[in-house]
mmCIF file of C-alpha atoms in Angstrom:
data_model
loop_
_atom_site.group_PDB
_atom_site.id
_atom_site.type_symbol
_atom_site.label_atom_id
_atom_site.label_comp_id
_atom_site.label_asym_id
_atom_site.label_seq_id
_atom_site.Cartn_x
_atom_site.Cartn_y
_atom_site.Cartn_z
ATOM 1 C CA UNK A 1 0.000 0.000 0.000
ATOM 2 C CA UNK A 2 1.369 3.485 -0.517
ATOM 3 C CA UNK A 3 2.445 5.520 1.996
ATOM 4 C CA UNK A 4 -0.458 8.135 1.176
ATOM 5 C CA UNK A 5 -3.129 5.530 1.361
ATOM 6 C CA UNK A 6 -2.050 4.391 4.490
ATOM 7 C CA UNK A 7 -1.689 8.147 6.147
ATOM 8 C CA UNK A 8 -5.372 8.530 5.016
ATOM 9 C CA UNK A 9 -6.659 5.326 6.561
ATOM 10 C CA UNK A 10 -4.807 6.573 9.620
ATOM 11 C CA UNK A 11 -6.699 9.854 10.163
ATOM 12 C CA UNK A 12 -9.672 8.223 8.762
ATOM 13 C CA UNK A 13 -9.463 5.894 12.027
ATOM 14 C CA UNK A 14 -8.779 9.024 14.027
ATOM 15 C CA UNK A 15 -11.824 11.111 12.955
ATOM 16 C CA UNK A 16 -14.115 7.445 12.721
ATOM 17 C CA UNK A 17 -12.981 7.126 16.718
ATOM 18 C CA UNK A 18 -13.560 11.167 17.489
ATOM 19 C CA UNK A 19 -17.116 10.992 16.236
ATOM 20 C CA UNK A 20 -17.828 7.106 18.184
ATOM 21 C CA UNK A 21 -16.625 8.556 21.243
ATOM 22 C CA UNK A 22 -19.749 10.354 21.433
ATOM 23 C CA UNK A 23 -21.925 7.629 21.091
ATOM 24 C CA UNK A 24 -20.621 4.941 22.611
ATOM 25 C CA UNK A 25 -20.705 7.234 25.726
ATOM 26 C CA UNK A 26 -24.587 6.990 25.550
ATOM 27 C CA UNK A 27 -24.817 2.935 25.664
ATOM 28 C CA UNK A 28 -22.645 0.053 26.607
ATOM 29 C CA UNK A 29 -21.636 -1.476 22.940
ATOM 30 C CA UNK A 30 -20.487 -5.173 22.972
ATOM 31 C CA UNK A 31 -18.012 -6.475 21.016
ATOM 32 C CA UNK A 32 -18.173 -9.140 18.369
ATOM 33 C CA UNK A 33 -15.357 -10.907 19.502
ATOM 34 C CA UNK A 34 -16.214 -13.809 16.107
ATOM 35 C CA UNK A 35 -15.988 -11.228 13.812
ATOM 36 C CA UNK A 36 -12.890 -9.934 14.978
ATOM 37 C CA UNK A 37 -10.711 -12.925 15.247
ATOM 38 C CA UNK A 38 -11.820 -13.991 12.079
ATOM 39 C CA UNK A 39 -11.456 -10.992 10.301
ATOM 40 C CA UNK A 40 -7.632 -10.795 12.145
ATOM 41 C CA UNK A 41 -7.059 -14.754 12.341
ATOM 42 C CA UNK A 42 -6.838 -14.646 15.666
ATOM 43 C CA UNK A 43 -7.628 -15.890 19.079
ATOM 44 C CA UNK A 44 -8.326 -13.174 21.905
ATOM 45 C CA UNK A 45 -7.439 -13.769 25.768
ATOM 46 C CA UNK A 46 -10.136 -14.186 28.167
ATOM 47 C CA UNK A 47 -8.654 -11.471 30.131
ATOM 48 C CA UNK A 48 -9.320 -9.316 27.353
ATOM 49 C CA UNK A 49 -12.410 -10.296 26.553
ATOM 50 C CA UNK A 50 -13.745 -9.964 29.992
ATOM 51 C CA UNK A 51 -12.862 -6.287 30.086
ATOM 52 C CA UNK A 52 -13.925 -5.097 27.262
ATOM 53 C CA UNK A 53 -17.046 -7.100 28.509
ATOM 54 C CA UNK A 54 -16.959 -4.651 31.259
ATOM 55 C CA UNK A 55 -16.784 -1.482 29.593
ATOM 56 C CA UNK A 56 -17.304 1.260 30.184
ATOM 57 C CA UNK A 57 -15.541 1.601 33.207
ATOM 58 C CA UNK A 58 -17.029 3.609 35.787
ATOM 59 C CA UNK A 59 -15.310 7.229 34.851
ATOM 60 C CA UNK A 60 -14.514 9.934 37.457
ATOM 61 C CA UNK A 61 -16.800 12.333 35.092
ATOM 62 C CA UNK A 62 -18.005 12.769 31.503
ATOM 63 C CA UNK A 63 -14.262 12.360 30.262
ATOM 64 C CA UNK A 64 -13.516 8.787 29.595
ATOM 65 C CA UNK A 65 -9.705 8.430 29.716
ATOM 66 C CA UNK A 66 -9.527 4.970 28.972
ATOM 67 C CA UNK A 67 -12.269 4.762 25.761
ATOM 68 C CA UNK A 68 -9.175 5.227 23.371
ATOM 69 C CA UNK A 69 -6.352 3.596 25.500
ATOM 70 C CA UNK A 70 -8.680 0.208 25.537
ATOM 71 C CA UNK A 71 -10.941 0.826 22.401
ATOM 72 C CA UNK A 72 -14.405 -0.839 22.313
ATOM 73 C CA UNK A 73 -15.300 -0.484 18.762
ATOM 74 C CA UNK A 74 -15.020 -3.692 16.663
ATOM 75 C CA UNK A 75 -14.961 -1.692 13.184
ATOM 76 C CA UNK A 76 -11.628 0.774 15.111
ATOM 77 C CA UNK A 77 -9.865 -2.301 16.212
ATOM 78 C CA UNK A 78 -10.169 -4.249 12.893
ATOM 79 C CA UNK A 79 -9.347 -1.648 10.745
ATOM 80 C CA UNK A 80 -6.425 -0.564 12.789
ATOM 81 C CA UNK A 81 -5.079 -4.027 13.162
ATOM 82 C CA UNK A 82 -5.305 -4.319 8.929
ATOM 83 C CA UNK A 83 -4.243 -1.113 8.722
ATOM 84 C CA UNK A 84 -0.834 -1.666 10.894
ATOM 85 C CA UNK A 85 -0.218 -5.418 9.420
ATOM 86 C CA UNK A 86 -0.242 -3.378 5.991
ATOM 87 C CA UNK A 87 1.186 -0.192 5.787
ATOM 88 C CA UNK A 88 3.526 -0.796 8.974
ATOM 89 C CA UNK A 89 4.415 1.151 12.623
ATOM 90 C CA UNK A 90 6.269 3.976 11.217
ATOM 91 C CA UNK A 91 8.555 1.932 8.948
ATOM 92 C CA UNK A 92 8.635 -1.008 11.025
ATOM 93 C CA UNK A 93 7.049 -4.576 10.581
ATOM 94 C CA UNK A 94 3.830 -4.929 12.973
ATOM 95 C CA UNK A 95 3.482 -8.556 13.420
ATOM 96 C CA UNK A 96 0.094 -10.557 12.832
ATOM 97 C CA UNK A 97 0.416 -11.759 17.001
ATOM 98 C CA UNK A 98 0.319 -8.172 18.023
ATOM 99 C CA UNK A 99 -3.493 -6.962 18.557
ATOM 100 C CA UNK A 100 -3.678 -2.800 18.856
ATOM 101 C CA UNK A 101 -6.307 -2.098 21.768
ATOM 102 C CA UNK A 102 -6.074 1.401 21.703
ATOM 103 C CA UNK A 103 -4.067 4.642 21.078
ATOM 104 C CA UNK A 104 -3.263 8.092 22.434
ATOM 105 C CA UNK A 105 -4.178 10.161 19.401
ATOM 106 C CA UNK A 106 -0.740 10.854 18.554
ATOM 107 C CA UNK A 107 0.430 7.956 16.819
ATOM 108 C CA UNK A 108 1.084 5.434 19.470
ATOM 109 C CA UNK A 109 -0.850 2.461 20.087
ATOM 110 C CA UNK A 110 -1.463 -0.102 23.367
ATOM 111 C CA UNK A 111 -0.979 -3.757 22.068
ATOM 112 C CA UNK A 112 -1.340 -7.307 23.229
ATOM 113 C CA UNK A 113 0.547 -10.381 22.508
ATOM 114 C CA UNK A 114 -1.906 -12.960 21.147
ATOM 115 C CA UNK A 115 0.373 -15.351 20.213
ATOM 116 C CA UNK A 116 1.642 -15.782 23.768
ATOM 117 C CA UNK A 117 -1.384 -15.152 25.863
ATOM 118 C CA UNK A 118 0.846 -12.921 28.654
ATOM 119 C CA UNK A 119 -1.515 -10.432 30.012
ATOM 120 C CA UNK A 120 1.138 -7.771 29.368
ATOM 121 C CA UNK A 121 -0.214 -4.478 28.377
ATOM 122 C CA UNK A 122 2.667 -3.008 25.134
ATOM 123 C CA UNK A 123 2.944 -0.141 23.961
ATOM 124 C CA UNK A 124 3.995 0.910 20.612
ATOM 125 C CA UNK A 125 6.092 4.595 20.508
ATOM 126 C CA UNK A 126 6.696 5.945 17.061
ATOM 127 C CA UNK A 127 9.303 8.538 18.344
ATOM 128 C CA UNK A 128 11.385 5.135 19.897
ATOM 129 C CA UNK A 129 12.984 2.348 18.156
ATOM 130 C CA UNK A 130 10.359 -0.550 17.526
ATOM 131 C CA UNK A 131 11.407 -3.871 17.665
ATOM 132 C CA UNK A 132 8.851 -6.723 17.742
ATOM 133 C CA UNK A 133 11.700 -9.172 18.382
ATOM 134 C CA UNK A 134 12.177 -7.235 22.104
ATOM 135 C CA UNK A 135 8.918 -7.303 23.165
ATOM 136 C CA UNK A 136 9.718 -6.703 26.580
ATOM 137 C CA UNK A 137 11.456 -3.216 25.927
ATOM 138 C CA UNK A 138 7.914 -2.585 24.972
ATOM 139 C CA UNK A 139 6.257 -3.454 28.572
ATOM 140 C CA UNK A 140 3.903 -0.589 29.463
ATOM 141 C CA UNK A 141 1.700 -2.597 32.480
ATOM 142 C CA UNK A 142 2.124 -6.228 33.522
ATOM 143 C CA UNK A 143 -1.672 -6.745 33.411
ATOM 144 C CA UNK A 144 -5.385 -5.309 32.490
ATOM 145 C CA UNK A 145 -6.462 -4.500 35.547
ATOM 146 C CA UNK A 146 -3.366 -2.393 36.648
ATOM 147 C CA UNK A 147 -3.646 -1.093 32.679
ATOM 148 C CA UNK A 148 -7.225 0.089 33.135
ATOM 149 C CA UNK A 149 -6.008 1.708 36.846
ATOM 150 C CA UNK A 150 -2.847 3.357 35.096
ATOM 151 C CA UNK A 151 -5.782 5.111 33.084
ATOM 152 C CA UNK A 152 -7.877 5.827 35.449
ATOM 153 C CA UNK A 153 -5.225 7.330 37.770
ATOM 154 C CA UNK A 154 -4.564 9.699 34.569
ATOM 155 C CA UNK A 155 -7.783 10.918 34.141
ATOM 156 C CA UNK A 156 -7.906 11.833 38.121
ATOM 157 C CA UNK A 157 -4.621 13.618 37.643
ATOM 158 C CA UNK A 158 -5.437 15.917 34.625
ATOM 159 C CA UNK A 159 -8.893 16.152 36.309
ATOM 160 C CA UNK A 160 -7.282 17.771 39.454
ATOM 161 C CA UNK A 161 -5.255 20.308 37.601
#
């Protein structure tokens, strides 16, 4: 794919997950977890099922700080995942085992390891080297629940500011 295309599918995602935000506010959407393995051809941990299961979170107000760190919108998270296996992480192979669950809106994106089943929360810096074969250099939280916390912590933080 060209570079162009895949910039445009990019901010395409980015505007798609501005204008969800909104709505998925207003109800609790599940997850298709079927359509998304097979569309990825792949197998998703229960621990990750079970808390996207549980969105949303309860949030400390009407800002949701984790919505985009742990997406819950099947069409975001295939497209992404395509998207990544296809045009690349900035340059850099992003390999079929690696399942984006979210971003920050500037490029980076939370990841987990299907192929190993770890409940380690990655993420994925463009501004740092990227190398799937060191996986652990990638280590952002050893597990969902303290990923989900790390969030929520955030959110109180800005919040008090």
């Amino acid at each position: 794919l060209s570079q162009k295309r895949c910039q445009t599918a990019y901010a395409k995602c980015y505007m798609h997950r501005s204008q969800f935000n909104y709505w998925a506010s207003k109800r609790n959407l599940k997850l298709d977890f079927e359509k998304i393995e097979s569309k990825l051809s792949i197998s998703l941990p229960k621990y990750y099922k079970l808390a996207i299961s549980n969105y949303p979170f309860k949030a400390l107000d009407n800002l949701d700080f984790v919505e985009d760190n742990l997406v819950n919108d099947e069409e975001w998270l295939i497209q992404t995942n395509i998207e990544l296996r296809e045009c690349s992480f900035f340059g850099n192979t992003w390999p079929s085992h690696f399942f984006a669950i979210g971003h920050d809106g500037f490029g980076n994106f939370t990841f987990i390891n299907v192929k190993e089943f770890d409940e380690i929360i990655y993420f994925a810096d463009h501004e740092e080297e990227f190398v799937p074969s060191d996986i652990e250099d990638l280590e952002l939280c050893s597990n969902m629940k303290e990923y989900i916390q790390d969030c929520l912590e955030e959110q109180k933080d800005v919040l008090s500011n």
